[in-house]
mmCIF file of C-alpha atoms and ligand atoms in Angstrom:
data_model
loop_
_atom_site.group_PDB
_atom_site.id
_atom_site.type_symbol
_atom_site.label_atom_id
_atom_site.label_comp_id
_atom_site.label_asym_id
_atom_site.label_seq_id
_atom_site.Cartn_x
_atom_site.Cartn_y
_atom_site.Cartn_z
ATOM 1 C CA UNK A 1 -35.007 31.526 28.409
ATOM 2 C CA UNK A 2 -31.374 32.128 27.278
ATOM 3 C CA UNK A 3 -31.563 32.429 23.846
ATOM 4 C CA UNK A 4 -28.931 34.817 21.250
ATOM 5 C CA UNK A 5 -30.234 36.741 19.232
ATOM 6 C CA UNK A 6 -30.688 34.943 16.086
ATOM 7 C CA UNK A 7 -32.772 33.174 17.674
ATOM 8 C CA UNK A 8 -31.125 29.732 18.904
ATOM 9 C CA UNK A 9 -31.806 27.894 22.148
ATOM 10 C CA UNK A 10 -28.471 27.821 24.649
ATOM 11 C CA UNK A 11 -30.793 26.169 27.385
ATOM 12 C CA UNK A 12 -33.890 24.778 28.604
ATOM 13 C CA UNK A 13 -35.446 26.145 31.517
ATOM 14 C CA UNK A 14 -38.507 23.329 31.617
ATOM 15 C CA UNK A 15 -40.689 23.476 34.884
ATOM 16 C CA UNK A 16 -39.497 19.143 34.900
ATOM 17 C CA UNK A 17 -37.049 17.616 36.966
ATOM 18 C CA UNK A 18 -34.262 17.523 35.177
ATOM 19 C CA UNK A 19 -32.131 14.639 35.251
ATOM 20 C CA UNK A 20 -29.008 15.612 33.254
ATOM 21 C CA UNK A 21 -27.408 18.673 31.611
ATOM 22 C CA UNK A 22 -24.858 17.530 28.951
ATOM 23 C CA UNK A 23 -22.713 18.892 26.422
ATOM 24 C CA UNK A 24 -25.477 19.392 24.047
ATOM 25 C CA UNK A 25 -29.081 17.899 25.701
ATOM 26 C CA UNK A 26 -30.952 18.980 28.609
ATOM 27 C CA UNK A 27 -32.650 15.739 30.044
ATOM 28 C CA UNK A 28 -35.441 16.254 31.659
ATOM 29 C CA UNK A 29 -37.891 13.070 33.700
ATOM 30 C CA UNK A 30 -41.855 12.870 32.453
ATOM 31 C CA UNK A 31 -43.579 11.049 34.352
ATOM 32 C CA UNK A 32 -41.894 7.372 36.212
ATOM 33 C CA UNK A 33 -40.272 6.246 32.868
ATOM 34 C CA UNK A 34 -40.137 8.744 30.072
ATOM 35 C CA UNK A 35 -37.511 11.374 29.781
ATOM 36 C CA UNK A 36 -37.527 14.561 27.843
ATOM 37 C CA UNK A 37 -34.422 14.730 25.956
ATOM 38 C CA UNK A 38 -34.304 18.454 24.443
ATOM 39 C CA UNK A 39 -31.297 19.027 22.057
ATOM 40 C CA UNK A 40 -30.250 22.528 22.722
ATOM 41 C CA UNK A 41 -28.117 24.573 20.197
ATOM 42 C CA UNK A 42 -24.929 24.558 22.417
ATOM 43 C CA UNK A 43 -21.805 23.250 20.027
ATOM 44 C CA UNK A 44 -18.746 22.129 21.675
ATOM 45 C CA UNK A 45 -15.634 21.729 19.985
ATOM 46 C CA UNK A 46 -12.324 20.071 21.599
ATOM 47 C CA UNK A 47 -14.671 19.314 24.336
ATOM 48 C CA UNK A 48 -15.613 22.758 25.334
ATOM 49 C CA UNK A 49 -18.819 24.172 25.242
ATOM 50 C CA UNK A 50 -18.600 27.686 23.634
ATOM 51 C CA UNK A 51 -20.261 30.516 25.102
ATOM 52 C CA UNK A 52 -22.611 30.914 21.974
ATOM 53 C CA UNK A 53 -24.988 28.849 20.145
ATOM 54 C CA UNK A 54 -24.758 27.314 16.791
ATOM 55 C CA UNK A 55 -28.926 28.303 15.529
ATOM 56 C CA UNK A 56 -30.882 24.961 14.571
ATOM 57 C CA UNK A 57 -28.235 22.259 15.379
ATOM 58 C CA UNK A 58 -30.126 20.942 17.985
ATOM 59 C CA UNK A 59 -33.276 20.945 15.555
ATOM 60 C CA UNK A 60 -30.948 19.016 13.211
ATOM 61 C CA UNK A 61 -29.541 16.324 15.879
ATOM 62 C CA UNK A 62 -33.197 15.828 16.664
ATOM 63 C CA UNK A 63 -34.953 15.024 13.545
ATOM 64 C CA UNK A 64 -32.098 13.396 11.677
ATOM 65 C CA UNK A 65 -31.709 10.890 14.752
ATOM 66 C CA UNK A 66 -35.556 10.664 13.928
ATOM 67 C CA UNK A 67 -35.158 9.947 10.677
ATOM 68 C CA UNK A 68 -32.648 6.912 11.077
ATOM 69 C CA UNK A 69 -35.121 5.273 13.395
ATOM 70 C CA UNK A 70 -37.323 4.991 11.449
ATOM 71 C CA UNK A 71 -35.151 3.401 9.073
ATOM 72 C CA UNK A 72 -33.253 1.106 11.496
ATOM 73 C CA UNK A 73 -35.237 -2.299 12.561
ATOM 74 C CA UNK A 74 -33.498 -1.598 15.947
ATOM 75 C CA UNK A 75 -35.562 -1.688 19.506
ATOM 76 C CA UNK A 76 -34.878 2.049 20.449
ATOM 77 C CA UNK A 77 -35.829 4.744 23.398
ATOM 78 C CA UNK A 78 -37.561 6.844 20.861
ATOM 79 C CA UNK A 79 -41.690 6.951 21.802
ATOM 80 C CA UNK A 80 -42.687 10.454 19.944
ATOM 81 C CA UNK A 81 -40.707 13.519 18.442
ATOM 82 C CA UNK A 82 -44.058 14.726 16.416
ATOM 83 C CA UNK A 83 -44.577 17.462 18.746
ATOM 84 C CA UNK A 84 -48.286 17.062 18.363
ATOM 85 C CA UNK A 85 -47.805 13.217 19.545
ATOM 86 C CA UNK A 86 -45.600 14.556 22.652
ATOM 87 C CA UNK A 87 -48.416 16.909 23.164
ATOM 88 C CA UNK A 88 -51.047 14.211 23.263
ATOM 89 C CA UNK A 89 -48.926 12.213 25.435
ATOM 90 C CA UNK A 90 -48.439 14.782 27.976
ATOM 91 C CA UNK A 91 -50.762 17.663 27.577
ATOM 92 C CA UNK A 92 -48.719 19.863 30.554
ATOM 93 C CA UNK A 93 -46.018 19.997 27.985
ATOM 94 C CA UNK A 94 -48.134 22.295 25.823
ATOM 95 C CA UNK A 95 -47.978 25.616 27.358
ATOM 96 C CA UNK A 96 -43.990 25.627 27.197
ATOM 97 C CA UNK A 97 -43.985 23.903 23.441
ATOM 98 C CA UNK A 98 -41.978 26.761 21.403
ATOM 99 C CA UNK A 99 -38.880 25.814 23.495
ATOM 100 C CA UNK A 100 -39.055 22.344 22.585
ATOM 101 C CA UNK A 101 -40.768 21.762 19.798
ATOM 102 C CA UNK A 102 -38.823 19.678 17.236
ATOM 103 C CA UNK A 103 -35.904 19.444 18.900
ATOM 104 C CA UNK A 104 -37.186 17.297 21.463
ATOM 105 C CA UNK A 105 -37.171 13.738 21.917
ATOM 106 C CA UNK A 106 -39.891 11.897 24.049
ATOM 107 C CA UNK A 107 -38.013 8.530 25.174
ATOM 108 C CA UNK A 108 -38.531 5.646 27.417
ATOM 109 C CA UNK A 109 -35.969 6.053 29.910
ATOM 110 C CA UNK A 110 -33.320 3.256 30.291
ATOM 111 C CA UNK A 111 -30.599 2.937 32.433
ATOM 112 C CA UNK A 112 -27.154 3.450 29.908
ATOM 113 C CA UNK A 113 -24.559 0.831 29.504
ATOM 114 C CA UNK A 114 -21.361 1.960 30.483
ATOM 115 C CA UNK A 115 -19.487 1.660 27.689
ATOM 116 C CA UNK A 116 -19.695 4.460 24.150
ATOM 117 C CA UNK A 117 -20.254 1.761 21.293
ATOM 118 C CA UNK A 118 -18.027 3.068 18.590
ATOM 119 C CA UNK A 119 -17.557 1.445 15.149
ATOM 120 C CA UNK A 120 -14.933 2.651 12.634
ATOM 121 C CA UNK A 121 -14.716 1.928 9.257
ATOM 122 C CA UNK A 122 -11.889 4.383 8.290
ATOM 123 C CA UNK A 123 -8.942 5.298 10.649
ATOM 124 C CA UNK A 124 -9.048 9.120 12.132
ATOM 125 C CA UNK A 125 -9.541 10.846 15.279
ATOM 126 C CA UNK A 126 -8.414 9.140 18.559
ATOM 127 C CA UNK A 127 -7.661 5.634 16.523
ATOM 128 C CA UNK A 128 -5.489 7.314 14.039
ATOM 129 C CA UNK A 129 -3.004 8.578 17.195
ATOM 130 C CA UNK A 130 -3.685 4.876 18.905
ATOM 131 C CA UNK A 131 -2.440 3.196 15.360
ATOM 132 C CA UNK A 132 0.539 5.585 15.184
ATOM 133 C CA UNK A 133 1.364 4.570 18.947
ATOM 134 C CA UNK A 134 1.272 1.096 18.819
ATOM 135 C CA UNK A 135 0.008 -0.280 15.441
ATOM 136 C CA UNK A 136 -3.236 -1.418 17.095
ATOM 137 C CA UNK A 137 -7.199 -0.417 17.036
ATOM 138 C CA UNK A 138 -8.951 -1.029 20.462
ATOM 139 C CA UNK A 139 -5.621 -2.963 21.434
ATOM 140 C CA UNK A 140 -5.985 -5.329 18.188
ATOM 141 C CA UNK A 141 -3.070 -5.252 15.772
ATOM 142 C CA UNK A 142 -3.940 -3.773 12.715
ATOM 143 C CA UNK A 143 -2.136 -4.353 9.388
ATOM 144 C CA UNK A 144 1.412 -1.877 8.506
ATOM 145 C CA UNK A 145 1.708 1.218 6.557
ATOM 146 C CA UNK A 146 -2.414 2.465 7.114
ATOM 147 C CA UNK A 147 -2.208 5.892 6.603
ATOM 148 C CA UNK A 148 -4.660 8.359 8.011
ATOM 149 C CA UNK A 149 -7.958 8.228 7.040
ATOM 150 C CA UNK A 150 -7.660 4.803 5.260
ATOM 151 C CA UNK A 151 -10.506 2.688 5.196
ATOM 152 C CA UNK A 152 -9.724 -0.103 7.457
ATOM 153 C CA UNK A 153 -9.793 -3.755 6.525
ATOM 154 C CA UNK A 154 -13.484 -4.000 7.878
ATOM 155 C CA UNK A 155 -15.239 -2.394 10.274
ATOM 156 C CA UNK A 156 -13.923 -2.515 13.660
ATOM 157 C CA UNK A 157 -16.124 -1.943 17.405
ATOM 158 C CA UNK A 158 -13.626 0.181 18.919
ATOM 159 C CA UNK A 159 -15.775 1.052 22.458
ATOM 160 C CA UNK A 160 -15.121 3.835 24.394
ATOM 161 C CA UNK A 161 -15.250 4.769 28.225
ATOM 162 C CA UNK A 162 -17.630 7.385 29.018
ATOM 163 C CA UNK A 163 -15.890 9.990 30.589
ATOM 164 C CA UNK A 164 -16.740 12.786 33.106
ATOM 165 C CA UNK A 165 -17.441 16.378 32.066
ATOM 166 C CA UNK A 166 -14.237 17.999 31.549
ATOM 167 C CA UNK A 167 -13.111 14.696 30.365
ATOM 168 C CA UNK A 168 -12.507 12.662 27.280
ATOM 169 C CA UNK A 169 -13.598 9.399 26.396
ATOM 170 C CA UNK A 170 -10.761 6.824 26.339
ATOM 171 C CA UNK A 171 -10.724 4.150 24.058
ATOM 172 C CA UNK A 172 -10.413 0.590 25.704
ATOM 173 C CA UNK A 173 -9.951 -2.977 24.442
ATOM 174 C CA UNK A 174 -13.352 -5.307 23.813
ATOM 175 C CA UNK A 175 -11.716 -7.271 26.887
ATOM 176 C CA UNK A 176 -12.419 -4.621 29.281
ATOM 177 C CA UNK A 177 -16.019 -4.190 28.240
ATOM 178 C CA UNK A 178 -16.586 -8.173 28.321
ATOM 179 C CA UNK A 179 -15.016 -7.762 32.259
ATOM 180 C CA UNK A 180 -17.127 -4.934 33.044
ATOM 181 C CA UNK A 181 -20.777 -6.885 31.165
ATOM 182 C CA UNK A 182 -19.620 -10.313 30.326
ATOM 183 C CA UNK A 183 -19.571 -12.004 27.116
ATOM 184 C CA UNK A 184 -22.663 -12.209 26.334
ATOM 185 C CA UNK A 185 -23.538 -8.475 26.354
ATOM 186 C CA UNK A 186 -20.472 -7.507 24.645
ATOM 187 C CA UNK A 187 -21.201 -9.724 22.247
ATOM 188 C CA UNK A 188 -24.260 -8.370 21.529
ATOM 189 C CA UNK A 189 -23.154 -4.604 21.737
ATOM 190 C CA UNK A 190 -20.610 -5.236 19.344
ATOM 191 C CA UNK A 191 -22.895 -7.266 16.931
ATOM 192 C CA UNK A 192 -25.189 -4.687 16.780
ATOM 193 C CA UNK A 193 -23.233 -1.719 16.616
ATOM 194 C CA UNK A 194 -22.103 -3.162 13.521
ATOM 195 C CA UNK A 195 -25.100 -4.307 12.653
ATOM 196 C CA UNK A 196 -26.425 -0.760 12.419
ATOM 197 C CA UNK A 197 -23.016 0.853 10.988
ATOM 198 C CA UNK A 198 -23.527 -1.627 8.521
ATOM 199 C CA UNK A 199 -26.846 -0.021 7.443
ATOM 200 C CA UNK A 200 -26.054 3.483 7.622
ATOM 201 C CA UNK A 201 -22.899 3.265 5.800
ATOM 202 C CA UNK A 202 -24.963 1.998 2.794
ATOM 203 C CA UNK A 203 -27.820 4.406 3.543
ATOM 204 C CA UNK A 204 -24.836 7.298 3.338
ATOM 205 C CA UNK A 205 -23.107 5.312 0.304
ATOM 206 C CA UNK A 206 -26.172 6.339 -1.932
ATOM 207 C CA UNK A 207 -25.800 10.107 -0.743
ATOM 208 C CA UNK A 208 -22.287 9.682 -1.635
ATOM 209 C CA UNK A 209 -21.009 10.300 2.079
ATOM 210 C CA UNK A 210 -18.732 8.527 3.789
ATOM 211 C CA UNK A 211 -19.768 7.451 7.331
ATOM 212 C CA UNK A 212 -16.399 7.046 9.019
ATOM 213 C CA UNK A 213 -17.387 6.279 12.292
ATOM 214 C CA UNK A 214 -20.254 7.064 14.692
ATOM 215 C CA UNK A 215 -20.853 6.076 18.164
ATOM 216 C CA UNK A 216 -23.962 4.243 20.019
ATOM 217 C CA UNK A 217 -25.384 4.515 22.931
ATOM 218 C CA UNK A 218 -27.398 1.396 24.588
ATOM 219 C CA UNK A 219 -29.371 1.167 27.384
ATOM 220 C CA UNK A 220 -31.716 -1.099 29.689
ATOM 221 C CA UNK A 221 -35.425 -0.635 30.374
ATOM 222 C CA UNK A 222 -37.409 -1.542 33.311
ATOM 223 C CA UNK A 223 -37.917 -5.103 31.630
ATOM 224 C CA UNK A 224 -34.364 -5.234 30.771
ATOM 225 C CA UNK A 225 -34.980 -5.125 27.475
ATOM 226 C CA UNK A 226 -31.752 -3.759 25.222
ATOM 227 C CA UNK A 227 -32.788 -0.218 23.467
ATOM 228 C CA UNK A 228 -30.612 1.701 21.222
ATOM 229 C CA UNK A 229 -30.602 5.304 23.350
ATOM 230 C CA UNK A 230 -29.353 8.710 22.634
ATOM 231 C CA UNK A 231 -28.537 10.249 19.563
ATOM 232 C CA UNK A 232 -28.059 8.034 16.115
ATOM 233 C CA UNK A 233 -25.825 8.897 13.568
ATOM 234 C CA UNK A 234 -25.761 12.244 13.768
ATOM 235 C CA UNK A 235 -22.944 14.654 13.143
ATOM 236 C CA UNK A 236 -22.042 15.465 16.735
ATOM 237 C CA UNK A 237 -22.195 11.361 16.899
ATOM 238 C CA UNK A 238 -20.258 10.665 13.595
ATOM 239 C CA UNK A 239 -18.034 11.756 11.171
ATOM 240 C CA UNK A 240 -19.177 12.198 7.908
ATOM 241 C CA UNK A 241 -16.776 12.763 4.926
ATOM 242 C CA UNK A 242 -17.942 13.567 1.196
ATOM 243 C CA UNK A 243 -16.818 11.049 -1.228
ATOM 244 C CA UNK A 244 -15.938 14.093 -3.530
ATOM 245 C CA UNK A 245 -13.553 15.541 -0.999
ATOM 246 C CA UNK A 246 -11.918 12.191 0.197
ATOM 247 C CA UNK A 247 -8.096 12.126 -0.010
ATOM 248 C CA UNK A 248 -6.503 9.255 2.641
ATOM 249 C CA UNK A 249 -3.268 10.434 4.134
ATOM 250 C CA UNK A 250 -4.464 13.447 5.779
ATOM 251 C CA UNK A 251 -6.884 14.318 8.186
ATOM 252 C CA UNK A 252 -10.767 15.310 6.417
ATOM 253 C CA UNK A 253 -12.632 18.337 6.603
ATOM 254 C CA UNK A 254 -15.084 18.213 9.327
ATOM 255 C CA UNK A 255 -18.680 18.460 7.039
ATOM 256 C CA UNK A 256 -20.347 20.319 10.612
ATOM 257 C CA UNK A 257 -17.473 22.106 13.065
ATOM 258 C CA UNK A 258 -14.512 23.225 10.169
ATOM 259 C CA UNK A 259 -15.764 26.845 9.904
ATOM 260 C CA UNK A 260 -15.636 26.435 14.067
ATOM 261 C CA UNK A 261 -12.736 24.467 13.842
ATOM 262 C CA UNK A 262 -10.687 26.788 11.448
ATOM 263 C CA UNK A 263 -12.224 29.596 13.747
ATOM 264 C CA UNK A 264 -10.520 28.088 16.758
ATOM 265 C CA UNK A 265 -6.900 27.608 15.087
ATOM 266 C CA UNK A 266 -6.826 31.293 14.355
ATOM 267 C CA UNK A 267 -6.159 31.439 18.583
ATOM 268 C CA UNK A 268 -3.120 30.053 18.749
ATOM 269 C CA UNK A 269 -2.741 31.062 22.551
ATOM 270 C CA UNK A 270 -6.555 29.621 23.444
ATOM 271 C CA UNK A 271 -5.156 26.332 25.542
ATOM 272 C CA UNK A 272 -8.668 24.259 24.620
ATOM 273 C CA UNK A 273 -9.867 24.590 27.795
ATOM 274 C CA UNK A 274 -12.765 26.582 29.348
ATOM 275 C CA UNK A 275 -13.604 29.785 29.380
ATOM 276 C CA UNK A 276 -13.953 29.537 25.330
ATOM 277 C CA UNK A 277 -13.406 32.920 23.425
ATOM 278 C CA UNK A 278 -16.583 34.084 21.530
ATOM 279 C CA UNK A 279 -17.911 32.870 18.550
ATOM 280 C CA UNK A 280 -19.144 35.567 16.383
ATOM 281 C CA UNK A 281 -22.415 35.583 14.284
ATOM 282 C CA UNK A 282 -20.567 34.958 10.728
ATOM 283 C CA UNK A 283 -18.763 31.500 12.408
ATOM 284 C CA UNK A 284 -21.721 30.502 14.034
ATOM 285 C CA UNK A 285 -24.214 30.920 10.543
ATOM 286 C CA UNK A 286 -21.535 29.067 8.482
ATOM 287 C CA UNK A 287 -21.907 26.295 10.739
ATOM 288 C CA UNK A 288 -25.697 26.295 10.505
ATOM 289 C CA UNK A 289 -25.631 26.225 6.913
ATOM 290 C CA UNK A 290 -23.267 23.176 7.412
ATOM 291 C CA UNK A 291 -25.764 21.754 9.775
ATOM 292 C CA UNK A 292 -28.236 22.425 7.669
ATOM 293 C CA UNK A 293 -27.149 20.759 4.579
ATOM 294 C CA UNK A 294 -25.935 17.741 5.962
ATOM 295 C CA UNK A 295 -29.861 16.980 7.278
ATOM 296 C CA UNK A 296 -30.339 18.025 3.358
ATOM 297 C CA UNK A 297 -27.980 15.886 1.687
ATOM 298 C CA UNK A 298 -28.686 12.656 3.799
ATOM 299 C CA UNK A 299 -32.490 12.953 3.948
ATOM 300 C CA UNK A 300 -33.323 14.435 0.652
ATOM 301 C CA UNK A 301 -35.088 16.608 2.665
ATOM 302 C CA UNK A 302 -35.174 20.404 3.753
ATOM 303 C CA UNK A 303 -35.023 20.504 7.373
ATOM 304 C CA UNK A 304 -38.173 23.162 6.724
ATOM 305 C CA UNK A 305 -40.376 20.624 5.125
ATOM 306 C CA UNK A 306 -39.707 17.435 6.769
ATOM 307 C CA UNK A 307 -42.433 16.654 9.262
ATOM 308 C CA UNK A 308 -41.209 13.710 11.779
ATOM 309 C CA UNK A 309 -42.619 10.638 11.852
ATOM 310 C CA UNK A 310 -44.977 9.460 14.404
ATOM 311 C CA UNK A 311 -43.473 6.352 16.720
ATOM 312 C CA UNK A 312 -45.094 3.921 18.980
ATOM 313 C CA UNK A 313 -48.601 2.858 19.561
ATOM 314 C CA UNK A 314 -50.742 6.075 19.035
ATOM 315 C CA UNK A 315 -48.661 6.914 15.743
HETATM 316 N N1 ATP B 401 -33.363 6.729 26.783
HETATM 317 C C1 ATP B 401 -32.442 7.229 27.632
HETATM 318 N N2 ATP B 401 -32.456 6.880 28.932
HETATM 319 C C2 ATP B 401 -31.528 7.379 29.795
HETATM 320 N N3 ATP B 401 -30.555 8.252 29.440
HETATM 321 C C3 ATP B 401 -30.491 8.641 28.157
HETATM 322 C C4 ATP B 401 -31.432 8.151 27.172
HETATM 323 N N4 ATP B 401 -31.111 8.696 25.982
HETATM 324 C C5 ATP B 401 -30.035 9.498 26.199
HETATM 325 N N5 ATP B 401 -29.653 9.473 27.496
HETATM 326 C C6 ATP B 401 -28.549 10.210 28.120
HETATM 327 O O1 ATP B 401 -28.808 11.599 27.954
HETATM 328 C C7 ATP B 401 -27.585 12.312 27.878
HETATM 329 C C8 ATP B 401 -27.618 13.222 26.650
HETATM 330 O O2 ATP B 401 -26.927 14.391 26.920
HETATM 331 P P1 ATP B 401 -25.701 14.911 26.047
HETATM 332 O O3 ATP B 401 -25.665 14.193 24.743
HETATM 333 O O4 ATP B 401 -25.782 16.386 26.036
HETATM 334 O O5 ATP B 401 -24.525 14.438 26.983
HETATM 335 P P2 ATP B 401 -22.983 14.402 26.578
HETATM 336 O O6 ATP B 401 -22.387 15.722 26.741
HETATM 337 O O7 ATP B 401 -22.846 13.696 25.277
HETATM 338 O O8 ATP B 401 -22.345 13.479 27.623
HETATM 339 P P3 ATP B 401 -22.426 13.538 29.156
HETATM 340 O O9 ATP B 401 -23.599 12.660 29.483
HETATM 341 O O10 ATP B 401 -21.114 12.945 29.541
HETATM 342 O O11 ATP B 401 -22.609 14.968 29.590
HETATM 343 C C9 ATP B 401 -26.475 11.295 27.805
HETATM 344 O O12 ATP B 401 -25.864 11.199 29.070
HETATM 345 C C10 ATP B 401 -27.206 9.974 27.472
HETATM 346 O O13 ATP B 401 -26.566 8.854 28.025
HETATM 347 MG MG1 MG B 402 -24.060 12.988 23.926
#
């Protein structure tokens, strides 16, 4: 198993099918209708993996997407992430369990919707160069003079193509997701994207974090029922500002990537794409701390103490 030597996981070498390496999550199928979804500690920044892990991010991503579900009255993939409950639920899983454990999600396995359901509450990232373009958000006009990260009027769906690796996602209009799903199922995407943006931006207000934006995933099951997939409102997912640090009119600190980020400037000649130079140990721990104390801040919680809670119908 590839793993650095502090410890963190790069990849998964499961004796599963597996259905999907990503950015960040090996996939792997259980079974006819249950996936494996194992958040390694591979960090990507500007859309390129780096060569060396970022130790306990994928622990992080795991539980804190946990921890949301439980809080959101959402239908949602998630069926166990107690490790003891995955265990029970698929005892072959057991002899392999220290490369998984915690950071693994046992899910039922939909088929994804096309489309990345992002909601924005402030303007930044790919919206803020969209705005300064054309004056609009997802193709809507938006009021004059915003500047960057201003909160916006309301919150705004703003989906997203899903792009192929090597790729990124491009915003579109709401038009182009009602042509590609109809109106009905845009509808409801959008309603409860913001539905659940709604929540965790008050859930984050009381931590005194900003939730900026953040981006869903839905999928399909084999009844057709809509589940909330992936990962939720996490900070590979999100951007998360702290209220103390907020200035509009500039771009924010990034709570997670900045030491990576800062890291990365200091190449001037690196052209963003892959191979990535090395990140060394000292980059790689600040951004674990970071990690770290954003599962801290929002859950109350020490990532070391918080035991995950138990889903479904043997919980
Ligand atoms: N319940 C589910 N059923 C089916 N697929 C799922 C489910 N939950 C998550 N996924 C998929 O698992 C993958 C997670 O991998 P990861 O987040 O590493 O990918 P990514 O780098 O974000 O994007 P890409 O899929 O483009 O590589 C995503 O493609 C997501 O759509
Ligand atoms: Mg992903």
């Amino acid at each position: 198993m590839p793993r650095s030597s502090v410890g963190a996981l790069l990849e998964t070498p499961l004796a599963l099918p597996l259905l999907h390496r990503g950015k960040v999550r090996d996939v792997y199928e259980v079974g006819a209708d249950e996936l494996l979804v194992v958040a390694s500690d591979r960090v990507s920044a500007f859309d390129v993996v780096m060569s060396r892990p970022v130790p306990r991010k994928g622990e992080v991503l795991t539980l804190l997407t946990a921890w949301w579900l439980d809080r959101l009255r959402v239908d949602h993939h998630l069926l166990a992430v107690d490790p003891d409950q995955i265990e029970r639920r698929h005892p072959e899983l057991g002899e392999n369990r220290e490369m998984w454990a915690r950071r693994a999600m046992l899910v039922r396995r939909a088929t994804p919707m096309p489309v990345e359901c992002v909601v924005r509450g402030y303007l930044s990232g790919s919206a803020w160069k969209e705005y300064l373009k054309t004056g609009t958000l997802a193709g809507e006009p938006m009021p004059d003079g915003l500047r960057e990260s201003d909160r916006l009027p309301a919150p705004t769906f703003s989906p997203a193509t899903k792009a192929d690796p090597g790729h990124h996602d491009e915003n579109i209009p709401f038009g182009n997701v009602i042509e590609q799903l109809g109106t009905t199922m845009a509808a409801r995407l959008r309603k409860v994207s913001m539905e659940i943006y709604d929540k965790g931006c008050s859930t984050c207000e009381t931590k005194s974090i900003i939730l900026a934006d953040t981006k869903f995933e839905f999928g399909l099951d084999g009844q057709g029922k809509l589940l909330l997939i992936d990962e939720v409102m996490t900070p590979d997912s999100s951007r998360f500002w702290p209220m103390e640090s907020y200035v509009p009119g500039r771009g924010q600190p990034s709570l997670d990537k900045q030491p990576i980020r800062d890291w990365i400037e200091a190449f001037p000649d690196w052209d963003k794409r892959p191979p990535p130079p090395d990140l060394p140990d000292p980059v790689a721990a600040a951004a674990t701390a970071r990690y770290l104390e954003i599962f801290r801040r929002l859950t109350g919680v020490e990532l070391d103490d918080w035991q995950p809670p138990h889903f479904g119908e043997d919980a």
